[in-house]
């Protein structure tokens, strides 16, 4: 786990200049690799590759950049290849100079060429320079767990693990209008876009090959296909699920350092921690939870305690306060690279800081909601369509996997979502499925007159939404699969950005065992009537692994993610309200081109709902604008 930065200039240059640019880029991502720094510059100064290292595997000899034996190839790489032992064996095993997965990646590229990425099982952002053919090869893992950004300027191509490393080399700094439209609609950007105009992210599951003077053109190498398997029984799927998830956790525990786990109090992280603890049955196993001191609605540590007591783990609980928010929110946005995915990044930052004081590697539950159906909005959307189907007599046409009668017992899950239900059913009731899910995920209408009229391109954004929602790899008969697929392709990358940045801010490697491609490919074949029977969220996971979880976690219906008590802090006044009011009420903030004439800071502060996102969206964007653009 590390950070990478490099460039390919349009022509030869002085090595001194190249070295200086490497130093500048690496300095901005040094938090990703506190254990060492390495750099390499080609003989004519045209190519530079830099690396900051967090030592996890082969601590003694795994430094980068790493060169092939014949000197033709040089690699820098961020991530972990969990099947590196098996690949090393397949490559012959002899002649390796290190015990690192980096050398395995390099030799796999030499043996199989660019297609080698399909053999990798793990998370990665890879850059390999071919000194003979004068070409740069770039690759990003299947899910976008590890970040990779790039920009092509008048000087050449620059790429890095984080946007902030590219800022000094941009010809200009300007907000991307298309990305800003995405941000106010979803609180994340679609596709390759970033909020910084001219800076792109390498899409997940893509590679690219570049020669000096060319334009970078990423090419997809993997896709998840929802080819539903109706030939096997629930029992068969259950048995396979045990095999796939146990194996994923086992290989995700490969490390030469101690591994622990986040435990949020929900099914996903709790299950991974329980399986990991069984795999490492001797010695301590550390688990980490964060809570706010504002009451039970913001404290799930009791659920985490139930798990860790039952499985003999050492639980570290982080108390997070309003003053922590005031002290750290600017750092959160700086490390985040661009605001995304709601306020959960702040408590994640605080918990990761605690993790970093104890261990280097931690398991997280990202991916479980998108793969196995854990979001309450799936139930909201499905309930409406079930009622529609019952009225129209179309419940058995293949579009529905549950009836409205059978879904009723699980509606208790929606108790805390009544405001969302009111908004969702305010208009468009019983409309087309894509339009209805669009209404659930679209936040643009909640801003009212706060935004300038032309900031959000609703037509273009909706069309891009539909192209993902109705992807050619998803069958149209399953509403459930269309919803989870959209979140898998859009929300999940945003959450993975949070997972990566908040952990790496403290020199911690976060691993996500649910995002093991054999497991994901298998899960995509499970029919929705098994995964989502009777409208029960994450039904199959709880059915198969329920005995490994405390009843309090297995049976709970009130999991809310990681809510932040912003509304309470604002209502009572104090440090957070003063800080936010000063920032958003400043002349600089009020002059932003994306704001309309309807922004009343006091009204905004007073109207913040318990789980509202508008205030967070505006505050995060303003802090980002000051740090990255101004």
XYZ file of C-alpha atoms in Angstrom:
630
model
C 0.000 0.000 0.000
C 1.581 3.203 -1.108
C 1.272 6.272 -3.263
C 2.540 6.787 -6.803
C 3.359 9.822 -8.920
C 4.940 10.087 -12.341
C 5.087 11.822 -15.683
C 5.922 11.325 -19.331
C 7.044 14.604 -20.870
C 6.512 15.554 -24.494
C 10.265 15.631 -25.052
C 13.689 15.265 -23.363
C 14.426 17.570 -20.443
C 17.029 18.234 -17.781
C 17.167 15.553 -15.111
C 17.351 18.248 -12.435
C 13.945 19.583 -13.476
C 12.478 16.084 -13.571
C 13.833 15.334 -10.115
C 12.348 18.560 -8.785
C 8.938 17.733 -10.171
C 9.050 14.245 -8.658
C 9.886 15.765 -5.278
C 6.950 18.181 -5.538
C 4.445 15.472 -6.434
C 5.672 12.977 -3.857
C 5.695 15.558 -1.075
C 1.931 15.987 -1.495
C 1.190 12.277 -1.034
C 3.864 11.345 1.501
C 1.159 10.506 4.082
C 0.306 7.481 1.916
C 3.782 6.043 2.374
C 5.518 7.079 5.592
C 8.002 4.162 5.453
C 10.093 5.235 2.480
C 10.427 7.219 -0.757
C 11.908 6.153 -4.083
C 12.209 7.732 -7.527
C 13.604 6.956 -10.958
C 14.273 9.213 -13.957
C 15.029 8.055 -17.487
C 18.397 8.886 -19.008
C 17.037 11.795 -21.052
C 14.896 13.115 -18.188
C 11.698 12.575 -20.148
C 10.125 10.016 -17.804
C 9.909 10.150 -14.019
C 8.419 7.581 -11.648
C 8.086 8.152 -7.904
C 6.794 6.083 -5.005
C 6.078 6.541 -1.297
C 5.850 3.268 0.608
C 3.748 1.839 3.397
C 5.495 -1.461 4.085
C 3.043 -4.358 4.355
C 4.506 -7.299 2.388
C 8.246 -7.999 2.118
C 9.195 -5.129 4.369
C 12.934 -5.547 3.794
C 13.294 -5.850 -0.007
C 10.039 -4.634 -1.570
C 11.038 -1.021 -2.267
C 9.998 0.784 -5.459
C 10.511 1.839 -8.207
C 11.500 -1.703 -9.146
C 13.318 -2.668 -12.354
C 13.192 -5.884 -14.351
C 16.381 -7.960 -14.501
C 17.168 -6.763 -18.019
C 16.454 -3.114 -17.175
C 13.729 -2.820 -19.805
C 10.786 -2.286 -17.443
C 10.334 -0.087 -14.381
C 7.270 -0.342 -12.148
C 5.581 1.741 -9.469
C 2.478 0.301 -7.946
C -0.039 1.007 -5.183
C -2.132 -1.788 -3.707
C -2.040 -5.445 -2.777
C -2.244 -8.523 -5.019
C -3.707 -11.166 -2.753
C -2.960 -14.101 -5.059
C 0.693 -13.144 -5.517
C 1.844 -16.411 -3.945
C -0.127 -18.469 -6.475
C 0.991 -16.246 -9.369
C 4.609 -16.545 -8.285
C 4.262 -20.312 -8.382
C 2.677 -20.105 -11.849
C 5.568 -17.932 -13.033
C 8.046 -20.589 -12.014
C 9.101 -19.350 -8.615
C 12.801 -19.368 -9.429
C 14.945 -16.294 -9.960
C 12.882 -13.897 -7.856
C 15.006 -11.368 -6.010
C 12.324 -10.399 -3.467
C 9.319 -11.825 -1.677
C 7.133 -8.888 -2.723
C 3.958 -8.853 -4.752
C 5.471 -5.967 -6.739
C 8.026 -8.235 -8.387
C 5.261 -10.733 -9.147
C 3.272 -7.979 -10.905
C 6.315 -6.937 -12.920
C 7.168 -10.474 -14.015
C 3.519 -11.189 -14.834
C 3.545 -8.178 -17.150
C 6.711 -9.468 -18.805
C 5.201 -12.939 -19.267
C 1.635 -12.153 -20.327
C 1.655 -8.532 -21.479
C -1.134 -6.041 -20.673
C -3.678 -8.858 -20.345
C -1.960 -9.960 -17.135
C -4.333 -7.712 -15.163
C -7.119 -10.259 -15.640
C -5.079 -12.697 -13.523
C -4.691 -10.277 -10.611
C -6.848 -10.676 -7.536
C -6.695 -7.566 -5.436
C -6.618 -3.781 -5.434
C -4.122 -1.873 -7.522
C -3.039 1.171 -9.462
C -0.068 0.215 -11.632
C 2.351 2.164 -13.808
C 5.032 0.357 -15.882
C 7.476 2.099 -18.211
C 8.838 0.138 -21.168
C 12.213 1.686 -21.933
C 12.592 -0.242 -25.209
C 9.292 0.679 -26.833
C 9.077 4.004 -24.966
C 5.572 3.304 -23.693
C 3.792 3.790 -20.385
C 1.276 1.195 -19.213
C -1.343 2.181 -16.612
C -3.942 -0.036 -14.928
C -6.567 0.269 -12.208
C -8.281 -2.558 -10.332
C -11.739 -3.848 -11.209
C -13.631 -1.810 -8.619
C -11.545 1.339 -8.298
C -10.422 0.522 -4.761
C -7.064 2.152 -5.398
C -7.083 5.632 -6.965
C -5.361 6.770 -10.143
C -5.712 10.285 -11.584
C -4.122 11.855 -14.629
C -3.896 15.092 -16.531
C -2.365 15.977 -19.878
C -0.940 19.472 -19.969
C 1.167 21.436 -22.426
C 4.215 19.710 -20.874
C 2.992 16.107 -21.063
C 1.152 13.490 -19.005
C 1.160 13.521 -15.205
C -0.463 10.786 -13.083
C -0.801 10.240 -9.347
C -2.643 8.470 -6.563
C -4.229 11.749 -5.492
C -5.379 14.889 -7.287
C -3.425 17.166 -4.975
C -0.158 15.848 -6.411
C -1.198 17.062 -9.874
C -2.201 20.590 -8.891
C 1.243 22.225 -9.277
C 1.457 21.026 -12.890
C -1.929 22.103 -14.239
C -1.975 24.808 -16.897
C -4.950 26.313 -15.044
C -7.185 25.519 -12.084
C -10.889 25.586 -12.794
C -13.952 23.699 -11.621
C -15.443 21.226 -14.119
C -19.015 22.279 -14.937
C -20.063 18.726 -15.836
C -18.608 17.306 -12.629
C -20.236 20.051 -10.576
C -23.612 19.092 -12.052
C -22.968 15.501 -10.981
C -21.909 16.625 -7.517
C -25.051 18.588 -6.762
C -27.175 15.765 -8.174
C -25.567 12.767 -6.466
C -22.749 14.107 -4.250
C -20.285 12.208 -6.425
C -19.049 12.398 -10.010
C -19.939 9.910 -12.733
C -17.461 8.206 -15.025
C -13.978 9.646 -15.456
C -14.841 13.141 -14.256
C -13.299 14.943 -11.308
C -14.262 18.340 -9.909
C -10.995 19.778 -11.206
C -11.324 20.574 -14.896
C -8.718 18.715 -16.928
C -8.040 16.122 -14.207
C -9.519 12.694 -14.897
C -9.662 9.499 -12.937
C -8.714 6.270 -14.624
C -12.002 4.326 -14.619
C -12.154 1.124 -12.636
C -11.339 -2.024 -14.628
C -9.450 -0.069 -17.308
C -5.919 -0.006 -18.679
C -4.177 2.454 -20.985
C -0.936 2.501 -22.957
C 0.742 5.787 -23.833
C 3.713 6.910 -25.908
C 5.132 10.439 -25.499
C 2.999 13.009 -27.299
C -0.095 10.765 -27.479
C -3.449 11.179 -25.725
C -4.429 8.713 -23.031
C -7.323 6.434 -24.022
C -8.440 3.999 -21.286
C -9.792 0.601 -22.380
C -12.047 -1.647 -20.271
C -10.694 -5.115 -19.422
C -13.413 -6.445 -17.071
C -17.143 -6.150 -16.441
C -19.547 -7.763 -14.011
C -22.431 -9.475 -15.808
C -25.770 -10.142 -14.157
C -26.305 -13.479 -15.886
C -28.838 -14.888 -13.445
C -28.602 -18.575 -12.606
C -32.067 -20.073 -12.227
C -30.786 -23.659 -12.351
C -29.497 -23.902 -8.804
C -31.241 -23.889 -5.453
C -30.936 -21.499 -2.540
C -29.009 -24.198 -0.670
C -26.453 -24.418 -3.481
C -25.974 -20.635 -3.578
C -25.629 -20.580 0.212
C -22.881 -23.192 0.184
C -20.976 -21.413 -2.579
C -21.298 -18.090 -0.765
C -19.630 -19.557 2.316
C -16.753 -20.820 0.177
C -16.242 -17.557 -1.697
C -16.439 -15.211 1.297
C -14.307 -17.352 3.593
C -11.659 -17.625 0.893
C -11.731 -13.887 0.247
C -11.195 -13.046 3.912
C -8.413 -15.608 4.139
C -6.372 -14.089 1.308
C -7.139 -10.540 2.492
C -5.363 -11.414 5.735
C -2.056 -11.986 3.931
C 0.425 -9.498 5.367
C 3.702 -9.291 7.196
C 2.115 -6.952 9.742
C -0.872 -7.152 12.089
C -4.383 -6.938 10.578
C -7.509 -5.680 12.382
C -11.009 -4.609 11.405
C -13.491 -1.760 11.481
C -16.707 -2.796 13.291
C -19.514 -0.336 12.655
C -22.220 -2.398 14.331
C -23.762 -3.502 11.029
C -23.828 -6.860 9.289
C -21.020 -6.336 6.766
C -18.103 -5.213 8.919
C -19.193 -7.459 11.796
C -19.282 -10.533 9.570
C -15.853 -9.849 8.079
C -14.360 -9.293 11.522
C -15.889 -12.531 12.805
C -14.535 -14.574 9.889
C -11.118 -12.909 10.186
C -11.013 -13.639 13.901
C -11.739 -17.311 13.225
C -8.903 -17.379 10.683
C -6.516 -15.786 13.184
C -7.683 -17.657 16.219
C -4.570 -17.035 18.314
C -3.174 -13.758 19.524
C -4.946 -10.404 19.747
C -7.352 -9.156 17.093
C -8.077 -5.436 17.240
C -11.416 -3.942 16.204
C -12.320 -0.256 15.885
C -15.576 1.653 16.292
C -16.468 5.336 16.381
C -19.312 7.043 18.217
C -20.574 10.539 18.864
C -21.399 11.684 22.372
C -24.796 13.155 21.391
C -26.874 10.123 22.326
C -28.044 6.697 21.225
C -28.946 7.822 17.700
C -25.252 8.429 17.055
C -23.707 5.615 19.088
C -23.600 2.034 17.790
C -20.758 0.902 19.996
C -23.060 -1.472 21.930
C -23.500 -3.549 18.773
C -19.761 -3.532 18.183
C -19.225 -4.589 21.798
C -21.652 -7.488 21.418
C -19.609 -8.758 18.476
C -16.159 -8.296 20.005
C -17.165 -9.877 23.323
C -18.591 -12.908 21.535
C -15.494 -13.356 19.331
C -12.738 -12.360 21.784
C -11.545 -9.179 20.057
C -9.959 -6.079 21.520
C -12.400 -3.228 20.882
C -11.156 0.339 20.543
C -13.980 2.877 20.666
C -13.308 6.433 19.496
C -15.400 9.201 21.061
C -15.947 11.948 18.478
C -16.969 15.446 19.519
C -18.151 18.694 18.019
C -14.722 20.180 18.654
C -13.156 17.362 16.642
C -15.317 18.454 13.723
C -14.141 22.048 14.036
C -10.507 21.009 14.386
C -10.355 18.440 11.588
C -12.939 19.161 8.893
C -10.504 21.140 6.710
C -7.997 18.267 6.927
C -10.725 15.806 5.962
C -11.505 17.722 2.770
C -7.814 18.103 1.934
C -7.209 14.387 2.236
C -10.483 13.524 0.496
C -9.195 15.170 -2.725
C -12.711 16.248 -3.638
C -15.911 16.200 -1.579
C -18.019 13.091 -2.075
C -20.578 10.726 -0.551
C -21.783 12.691 2.471
C -20.468 13.534 5.948
C -19.448 9.986 6.892
C -15.915 10.799 5.773
C -15.406 12.878 8.934
C -16.003 10.122 11.508
C -14.150 7.711 9.225
C -11.146 10.046 9.428
C -11.324 10.069 13.216
C -11.595 6.282 13.538
C -8.773 5.761 11.041
C -6.581 8.043 13.123
C -7.091 5.687 16.057
C -6.376 2.660 13.848
C -3.103 4.229 12.732
C -1.908 4.391 16.316
C -2.162 0.593 16.647
C -1.935 -1.261 13.318
C -1.232 -0.756 9.602
C -3.920 -2.910 7.962
C -7.657 -2.914 8.620
C -10.593 -4.718 7.014
C -13.704 -2.764 5.990
C -17.188 -3.754 4.853
C -17.520 -1.613 1.711
C -19.310 -3.400 -1.114
C -21.699 -5.508 0.931
C -24.616 -3.094 0.521
C -24.200 -2.814 -3.242
C -23.656 -6.532 -3.864
C -26.223 -8.027 -1.492
C -28.765 -5.185 -1.272
C -28.421 -3.254 1.964
C -29.831 0.207 1.281
C -33.308 1.109 2.499
C -34.086 2.908 -0.760
C -34.186 -0.476 -2.514
C -37.093 -1.372 -0.262
C -38.765 2.012 -0.811
C -38.598 1.719 -4.589
C -39.587 -1.919 -4.605
C -42.572 -1.374 -2.314
C -43.975 1.212 -4.703
C -43.539 -1.090 -7.688
C -45.168 -3.963 -5.810
C -48.236 -1.820 -5.133
C -48.271 -0.770 -8.780
C -47.946 -4.369 -9.897
C -50.768 -5.485 -7.616
C -53.066 -2.782 -8.965
C -52.174 -3.506 -12.597
C -52.121 -7.275 -12.191
C -48.502 -7.522 -13.330
C -46.828 -8.936 -10.228
C -45.932 -12.153 -12.033
C -44.470 -10.680 -15.232
C -40.829 -11.161 -14.175
C -40.250 -7.605 -12.925
C -41.057 -8.404 -9.297
C -39.512 -10.892 -6.912
C -41.844 -10.280 -3.949
C -45.511 -9.422 -3.512
C -46.759 -6.411 -1.640
C -48.182 -8.747 1.045
C -44.847 -10.466 1.708
C -42.870 -7.220 1.805
C -44.969 -5.691 4.590
C -43.202 -7.385 7.564
C -39.893 -5.822 6.483
C -41.237 -2.273 6.174
C -40.211 -1.617 9.766
C -36.775 -0.954 8.268
C -38.206 2.290 6.848
C -39.260 3.724 10.206
C -36.489 6.323 10.178
C -37.008 7.143 6.498
C -40.453 8.732 6.642
C -39.195 12.137 5.401
C -37.657 10.398 2.383
C -40.921 8.559 1.760
C -42.921 11.783 1.817
C -40.549 13.357 -0.699
C -40.424 10.260 -2.886
C -44.204 9.929 -3.179
C -44.833 13.668 -3.543
C -44.904 13.352 -7.342
C -44.353 10.804 -10.094
C -45.997 7.949 -8.190
C -46.040 4.670 -10.164
C -43.805 6.086 -12.902
C -41.194 4.204 -14.884
C -38.614 2.367 -12.814
C -35.634 4.413 -13.968
C -37.469 7.674 -13.304
C -38.474 6.537 -9.825
C -35.007 5.413 -8.808
C -33.657 8.644 -10.256
C -35.940 10.502 -7.863
C -34.566 8.529 -4.922
C -30.899 9.216 -5.683
C -31.244 12.731 -7.133
C -30.529 15.436 -4.561
C -30.619 18.395 -6.950
C -34.202 19.452 -6.228
C -33.533 19.870 -2.509
C -31.295 22.900 -3.073
C -34.088 25.125 -4.379
C -32.947 28.669 -5.113
C -29.610 28.175 -3.343
C -27.961 27.189 -6.640
C -27.674 29.242 -9.797
C -30.271 28.123 -12.388
C -27.792 26.722 -14.911
C -25.477 24.823 -12.549
C -27.216 21.455 -12.952
C -27.632 20.031 -16.434
C -30.603 17.816 -15.608
C -31.037 16.422 -19.095
C -27.420 15.341 -19.599
C -27.131 13.993 -16.055
C -30.348 11.981 -16.334
C -29.247 10.503 -19.642
C -25.934 9.417 -18.139
C -27.818 7.977 -15.172
C -30.063 5.940 -17.492
C -27.122 4.606 -19.493
C -25.738 3.101 -16.274
C -29.080 2.037 -14.778
C -30.038 0.152 -17.950
C -26.529 -1.138 -18.612
C -26.177 -3.828 -21.264
C -24.686 -6.136 -18.628
C -27.889 -6.078 -16.541
C -31.114 -7.823 -17.445
C -34.138 -5.515 -17.502
C -36.401 -8.020 -15.761
C -34.941 -7.326 -12.292
C -35.518 -3.919 -10.735
C -33.388 -5.000 -7.786
C -30.375 -5.745 -10.005
C -30.730 -2.434 -11.878
C -30.718 -0.471 -8.615
C -27.800 -2.328 -7.059
C -25.865 -2.138 -10.334
C -26.195 1.652 -10.532
C -24.921 2.008 -6.974
C -22.166 -0.511 -7.648
C -20.919 1.590 -10.579
C -21.353 5.057 -9.043
C -21.879 5.278 -5.282
C -19.440 2.476 -4.453
C -16.451 4.216 -6.122
C -17.281 7.331 -4.092
C -17.378 5.316 -0.872
C -14.122 3.620 -1.823
C -12.579 7.052 -2.297
C -13.553 7.846 1.296
C -12.246 4.479 2.497
C -8.895 4.976 0.763
C -8.276 8.631 1.597
C -9.369 8.584 5.221
C -7.269 5.507 6.007
C -4.225 6.624 4.005
C -4.336 10.028 5.702
C -3.009 8.134 8.722
C -0.784 5.599 6.956
C -3.339 2.793 7.200
C -4.189 0.262 4.489
C -7.920 -0.483 4.264
C -8.851 -3.787 2.625
C -12.361 -4.644 1.419
C -12.952 -8.437 1.186
C -16.464 -8.109 -0.266
C -14.811 -6.692 -3.390
C -13.031 -9.855 -4.413
C -13.883 -10.352 -8.076
C -14.674 -14.097 -7.861
C -17.160 -13.300 -5.075
C -18.680 -10.371 -6.986
C -19.010 -12.386 -10.190
C -20.716 -15.165 -8.255
C -23.085 -12.805 -6.430
C -24.169 -11.260 -9.731
C -25.585 -14.626 -10.792
C -27.825 -15.033 -7.726
C -31.470 -14.300 -8.622
C -33.064 -11.403 -6.789
C -35.795 -13.659 -5.397
C -33.054 -15.326 -3.327
C -31.070 -12.213 -2.372
C -34.149 -10.039 -1.745
C -36.880 -12.502 -0.796
C -39.819 -10.799 0.934
C -37.997 -7.487 0.656
C -35.491 -8.390 3.366
C -32.329 -6.347 2.940
C -29.164 -8.419 2.814
C -31.281 -11.511 3.317
C -28.841 -14.087 1.954
C -25.893 -12.859 4.002
C -27.919 -13.012 7.200
C -29.423 -16.376 6.290
C -26.049 -17.974 5.554
C -23.893 -16.335 8.218
C -26.460 -15.413 10.871
C -25.088 -17.823 13.460
C -21.714 -16.050 13.355
C -23.309 -12.749 14.385
C -24.857 -11.697 17.700
C -28.654 -11.625 17.525
C -28.582 -7.882 18.228
C -26.773 -7.300 14.929
C -28.447 -10.023 12.887
C -31.986 -8.877 13.752
C -31.588 -5.101 13.832
C -33.558 -2.969 11.377
C -32.265 0.493 12.263
C -28.746 0.580 10.760
C -28.121 4.096 9.474
C -24.550 4.146 8.199
C -22.441 6.627 10.150
C -24.707 9.652 10.811
C -23.116 12.885 11.973
C -25.094 15.044 14.468
C -24.633 18.257 12.508
C -28.244 19.281 13.067
C -27.845 19.005 16.848
C -24.661 21.046 16.866
C -26.253 23.734 14.725
C -29.467 23.871 16.757
C -27.725 24.444 20.067
C -25.193 26.930 18.708
C -21.535 26.827 19.537
C -18.246 26.144 17.807
C -19.539 24.190 14.788
C -22.312 26.663 13.997
C -19.940 29.603 14.350
C -17.344 28.010 12.084
C -19.787 26.947 9.378
C -21.574 30.292 9.494
C -18.288 32.157 9.114
C -17.204 29.994 6.167
C -20.463 29.982 4.199
C -21.311 33.570 5.093
C -17.971 34.975 3.958
C -17.844 37.216 0.868
C -15.601 34.654 -0.845
C -18.114 31.831 -0.371
C -21.127 33.926 -1.357
C -19.441 35.010 -4.583
C -19.121 31.487 -6.012
C -20.550 31.240 -9.506
C -22.550 28.109 -8.675
C -24.636 29.921 -6.019
C -27.891 31.711 -6.775
C -29.480 34.562 -4.867
C -31.419 32.384 -2.468
C -28.698 31.468 0.006
C -29.577 32.580 3.520
C -26.894 31.157 5.774
C -28.966 31.444 8.942
C -31.928 29.723 7.271
C -29.633 26.993 5.994
C -28.166 26.438 9.450
C -31.588 26.396 11.112
C -33.197 24.046 8.600
C -30.624 21.254 8.656
C -32.507 17.961 9.034
C -31.048 15.006 10.965
C -29.777 13.334 7.802
C -29.788 16.260 5.375
C -26.886 16.706 2.988
C -27.252 20.241 1.566
C -25.251 21.975 4.258
C -22.529 19.338 4.072
C -22.406 19.603 0.280
C -21.968 23.382 0.343
C -19.489 23.416 3.230
C -17.332 20.670 1.705
C -17.329 22.298 -1.699
C -16.349 25.673 -0.282
C -13.470 24.203 1.740
C -12.318 22.237 -1.311
C -12.576 25.340 -3.501
C -10.341 27.292 -1.117
C -7.710 24.559 -0.876
C -7.637 23.246 -4.438
C -8.806 26.070 -6.707
C -8.196 29.419 -5.020
